[in-house]
Amino acid sequence: MAQPRILILGAPGAGKGTQSANITDEFDVDHITTGDALRANKDMDISDMDTEYDTPREYMDQGELVPDAVVNAIVDEALNQADGFVLDGYPRNLEQAEELQDMTDLDVVLYLDVGEEELIHRLTGRRMDPETGDIYHVEYNPPEDPEVEARLEQRDDDTEETVKERLRVFRDNTEPVIEYYEDAGVLERVEGEQAPDEVWEDVKATIEDAA
């Protein structure tokens, strides 16, 4: 089987990172995220793009958002360098979905479908160990060491108010992307509220059927 070209979609907390890691191991493909692609190409020459700066690094150093046109070019470059891939975190809006159509032919578009109540439960239950940066969950993945448990902190972006806002932004921007692929007849919904191993079985079978 040729190395598949996979797009994975899902709200924050849907499990994209976990399943992308499984896909990378099982199918020997690159895991491409916009953040990683930006960091890998931050010195790319964009002087021909009529942008304020000549490299993505300058936007990042200034704490400014890298323009869509630059993100598109960087994702295109990352996809061209990969034999197969799982793309995670792009496209975030309809315009980017249309750009992606011109960049590559996808074998499968996965959507990890998780209800809002469950997403809030997953995200607000996350805790970080400030000494190691390790992430735990108060219910699903508590630390075994009581000392670690005692020093866990909730990150600012995991409070209920912030989580609800993140999910609202996701709905506003990315739900049109889900509809775009659904209307094209290529979206494969995976029930994301199952146990991670069960989600993986469905993801794996869906990719094998499509590739």
mmCIF file with all atom_site columns, N, CA, C and O in Angstrom, residues 9 34-35 88-94 96-97 169-170 172-177:
data_model
loop_
_atom_site.group_PDB
_atom_site.id
_atom_site.type_symbol
_atom_site.label_atom_id
_atom_site.label_alt_id
_atom_site.label_comp_id
_atom_site.label_asym_id
_atom_site.label_entity_id
_atom_site.label_seq_id
_atom_site.pdbx_PDB_ins_code
_atom_site.Cartn_x
_atom_site.Cartn_y
_atom_site.Cartn_z
_atom_site.occupancy
_atom_site.B_iso_or_equiv
_atom_site.pdbx_formal_charge
_atom_site.auth_seq_id
_atom_site.auth_comp_id
_atom_site.auth_asym_id
_atom_site.auth_atom_id
_atom_site.pdbx_PDB_model_num
ATOM 1  N N  . LEU A 1 9   ? -9.352  15.940 11.281 1.00 0.00 ? 9   LEU A N  1
ATOM 2  C CA . LEU A 1 9   ? -10.069 17.101 11.804 1.00 0.00 ? 9   LEU A CA 1
ATOM 3  C C  . LEU A 1 9   ? -10.711 16.732 13.139 1.00 0.00 ? 9   LEU A C  1
ATOM 4  O O  . LEU A 1 9   ? -11.071 15.574 13.360 1.00 0.00 ? 9   LEU A O  1
ATOM 5  N N  . THR A 1 34  ? 0.707   22.705 11.513 1.00 0.00 ? 34  THR A N  1
ATOM 6  C CA . THR A 1 34  ? 1.101   24.045 11.059 1.00 0.00 ? 34  THR A CA 1
ATOM 7  C C  . THR A 1 34  ? 2.232   24.589 11.930 1.00 0.00 ? 34  THR A C  1
ATOM 8  O O  . THR A 1 34  ? 3.164   25.211 11.427 1.00 0.00 ? 34  THR A O  1
ATOM 9  N N  . GLY A 1 35  ? 2.157   24.339 13.248 1.00 0.00 ? 35  GLY A N  1
ATOM 10 C CA . GLY A 1 35  ? 3.202   24.832 14.148 1.00 0.00 ? 35  GLY A CA 1
ATOM 11 C C  . GLY A 1 35  ? 4.563   24.258 13.805 1.00 0.00 ? 35  GLY A C  1
ATOM 12 O O  . GLY A 1 35  ? 5.555   24.990 13.687 1.00 0.00 ? 35  GLY A O  1
ATOM 13 N N  . ASP A 1 88  ? -2.574  17.845 10.445 1.00 0.00 ? 88  ASP A N  1
ATOM 14 C CA . ASP A 1 88  ? -3.307  18.087 11.694 1.00 0.00 ? 88  ASP A CA 1
ATOM 15 C C  . ASP A 1 88  ? -3.230  19.586 11.998 1.00 0.00 ? 88  ASP A C  1
ATOM 16 O O  . ASP A 1 88  ? -2.145  20.152 12.085 1.00 0.00 ? 88  ASP A O  1
ATOM 17 N N  . GLY A 1 89  ? -4.394  20.249 12.136 1.00 0.00 ? 89  GLY A N  1
ATOM 18 C CA . GLY A 1 89  ? -4.405  21.671 12.476 1.00 0.00 ? 89  GLY A CA 1
ATOM 19 C C  . GLY A 1 89  ? -4.507  22.592 11.275 1.00 0.00 ? 89  GLY A C  1
ATOM 20 O O  . GLY A 1 89  ? -4.426  23.807 11.404 1.00 0.00 ? 89  GLY A O  1
ATOM 21 N N  . TYR A 1 90  ? -4.682  22.034 10.108 1.00 0.00 ? 90  TYR A N  1
ATOM 22 C CA . TYR A 1 90  ? -4.854  22.797 8.864  1.00 0.00 ? 90  TYR A CA 1
ATOM 23 C C  . TYR A 1 90  ? -5.697  21.909 7.961  1.00 0.00 ? 90  TYR A C  1
ATOM 24 O O  . TYR A 1 90  ? -5.444  20.703 7.906  1.00 0.00 ? 90  TYR A O  1
ATOM 25 N N  . PRO A 1 91  ? -6.684  22.430 7.273  1.00 0.00 ? 91  PRO A N  1
ATOM 26 C CA . PRO A 1 91  ? -7.119  23.822 7.196  1.00 0.00 ? 91  PRO A CA 1
ATOM 27 C C  . PRO A 1 91  ? -8.000  24.224 8.387  1.00 0.00 ? 91  PRO A C  1
ATOM 28 O O  . PRO A 1 91  ? -8.773  23.428 8.884  1.00 0.00 ? 91  PRO A O  1
ATOM 29 N N  . ARG A 1 92  ? -7.853  25.483 8.799  1.00 0.00 ? 92  ARG A N  1
ATOM 30 C CA . ARG A 1 92  ? -8.648  26.011 9.909  1.00 0.00 ? 92  ARG A CA 1
ATOM 31 C C  . ARG A 1 92  ? -9.875  26.782 9.420  1.00 0.00 ? 92  ARG A C  1
ATOM 32 O O  . ARG A 1 92  ? -10.728 27.149 10.218 1.00 0.00 ? 92  ARG A O  1
ATOM 33 N N  . ASN A 1 93  ? -9.923  27.075 8.133  1.00 0.00 ? 93  ASN A N  1
ATOM 34 C CA . ASN A 1 93  ? -11.077 27.810 7.594  1.00 0.00 ? 93  ASN A CA 1
ATOM 35 C C  . ASN A 1 93  ? -11.316 27.372 6.152  1.00 0.00 ? 93  ASN A C  1
ATOM 36 O O  . ASN A 1 93  ? -10.515 26.635 5.567  1.00 0.00 ? 93  ASN A O  1
ATOM 37 N N  . LEU A 1 94  ? -12.419 27.838 5.593  1.00 0.00 ? 94  LEU A N  1
ATOM 38 C CA . LEU A 1 94  ? -12.844 27.399 4.265  1.00 0.00 ? 94  LEU A CA 1
ATOM 39 C C  . LEU A 1 94  ? -11.843 27.789 3.189  1.00 0.00 ? 94  LEU A C  1
ATOM 40 O O  . LEU A 1 94  ? -11.561 27.006 2.262  1.00 0.00 ? 94  LEU A O  1
ATOM 41 N N  . GLN A 1 96  ? -8.627  28.085 3.471  1.00 0.00 ? 96  GLN A N  1
ATOM 42 C CA . GLN A 1 96  ? -7.492  27.170 3.529  1.00 0.00 ? 96  GLN A CA 1
ATOM 43 C C  . GLN A 1 96  ? -7.862  25.795 2.958  1.00 0.00 ? 96  GLN A C  1
ATOM 44 O O  . GLN A 1 96  ? -7.037  25.140 2.320  1.00 0.00 ? 96  GLN A O  1
ATOM 45 N N  . ALA A 1 97  ? -9.105  25.369 3.173  1.00 0.00 ? 97  ALA A N  1
ATOM 46 C CA . ALA A 1 97  ? -9.550  24.087 2.608  1.00 0.00 ? 97  ALA A CA 1
ATOM 47 C C  . ALA A 1 97  ? -9.499  24.131 1.083  1.00 0.00 ? 97  ALA A C  1
ATOM 48 O O  . ALA A 1 97  ? -9.098  23.155 0.428  1.00 0.00 ? 97  ALA A O  1
ATOM 49 N N  . VAL A 1 169 ? -14.719 29.279 18.872 1.00 0.00 ? 169 VAL A N  1
ATOM 50 C CA . VAL A 1 169 ? -13.865 29.676 17.740 1.00 0.00 ? 169 VAL A CA 1
ATOM 51 C C  . VAL A 1 169 ? -13.736 28.514 16.752 1.00 0.00 ? 169 VAL A C  1
ATOM 52 O O  . VAL A 1 169 ? -13.814 28.701 15.540 1.00 0.00 ? 169 VAL A O  1
ATOM 53 N N  . PHE A 1 170 ? -13.548 27.294 17.294 1.00 0.00 ? 170 PHE A N  1
ATOM 54 C CA . PHE A 1 170 ? -13.460 26.111 16.432 1.00 0.00 ? 170 PHE A CA 1
ATOM 55 C C  . PHE A 1 170 ? -14.738 25.956 15.611 1.00 0.00 ? 170 PHE A C  1
ATOM 56 O O  . PHE A 1 170 ? -14.695 25.744 14.395 1.00 0.00 ? 170 PHE A O  1
ATOM 57 N N  . ASP A 1 172 ? -17.017 28.203 14.795 1.00 0.00 ? 172 ASP A N  1
ATOM 58 C CA . ASP A 1 172 ? -17.208 29.278 13.825 1.00 0.00 ? 172 ASP A CA 1
ATOM 59 C C  . ASP A 1 172 ? -16.301 29.106 12.605 1.00 0.00 ? 172 ASP A C  1
ATOM 60 O O  . ASP A 1 172 ? -16.726 29.338 11.477 1.00 0.00 ? 172 ASP A O  1
ATOM 61 N N  . ASN A 1 173 ? -15.041 28.715 12.844 1.00 0.00 ? 173 ASN A N  1
ATOM 62 C CA . ASN A 1 173 ? -14.068 28.659 11.750 1.00 0.00 ? 173 ASN A CA 1
ATOM 63 C C  . ASN A 1 173 ? -14.017 27.315 11.039 1.00 0.00 ? 173 ASN A C  1
ATOM 64 O O  . ASN A 1 173 ? -13.869 27.268 9.812  1.00 0.00 ? 173 ASN A O  1
ATOM 65 N N  . THR A 1 174 ? -14.099 26.234 11.813 1.00 0.00 ? 174 THR A N  1
ATOM 66 C CA . THR A 1 174 ? -13.775 24.924 11.247 1.00 0.00 ? 174 THR A CA 1
ATOM 67 C C  . THR A 1 174 ? -15.004 24.105 10.870 1.00 0.00 ? 174 THR A C  1
ATOM 68 O O  . THR A 1 174 ? -14.911 23.213 10.026 1.00 0.00 ? 174 THR A O  1
ATOM 69 N N  . GLU A 1 175 ? -16.170 24.404 11.449 1.00 0.00 ? 175 GLU A N  1
ATOM 70 C CA . GLU A 1 175 ? -17.356 23.644 11.044 1.00 0.00 ? 175 GLU A CA 1
ATOM 71 C C  . GLU A 1 175 ? -17.664 23.805 9.551  1.00 0.00 ? 175 GLU A C  1
ATOM 72 O O  . GLU A 1 175 ? -18.061 22.840 8.898  1.00 0.00 ? 175 GLU A O  1
ATOM 73 N N  . PRO A 1 176 ? -17.461 25.017 8.956  1.00 0.00 ? 176 PRO A N  1
ATOM 74 C CA . PRO A 1 176 ? -17.636 25.107 7.498  1.00 0.00 ? 176 PRO A CA 1
ATOM 75 C C  . PRO A 1 176 ? -16.674 24.196 6.725  1.00 0.00 ? 176 PRO A C  1
ATOM 76 O O  . PRO A 1 176 ? -17.021 23.716 5.642  1.00 0.00 ? 176 PRO A O  1
ATOM 77 N N  . VAL A 1 177 ? -15.487 23.947 7.288  1.00 0.00 ? 177 VAL A N  1
ATOM 78 C CA . VAL A 1 177 ? -14.523 23.034 6.652  1.00 0.00 ? 177 VAL A CA 1
ATOM 79 C C  . VAL A 1 177 ? -15.077 21.608 6.672  1.00 0.00 ? 177 VAL A C  1
ATOM 80 O O  . VAL A 1 177 ? -15.000 20.877 5.675  1.00 0.00 ? 177 VAL A O  1
#
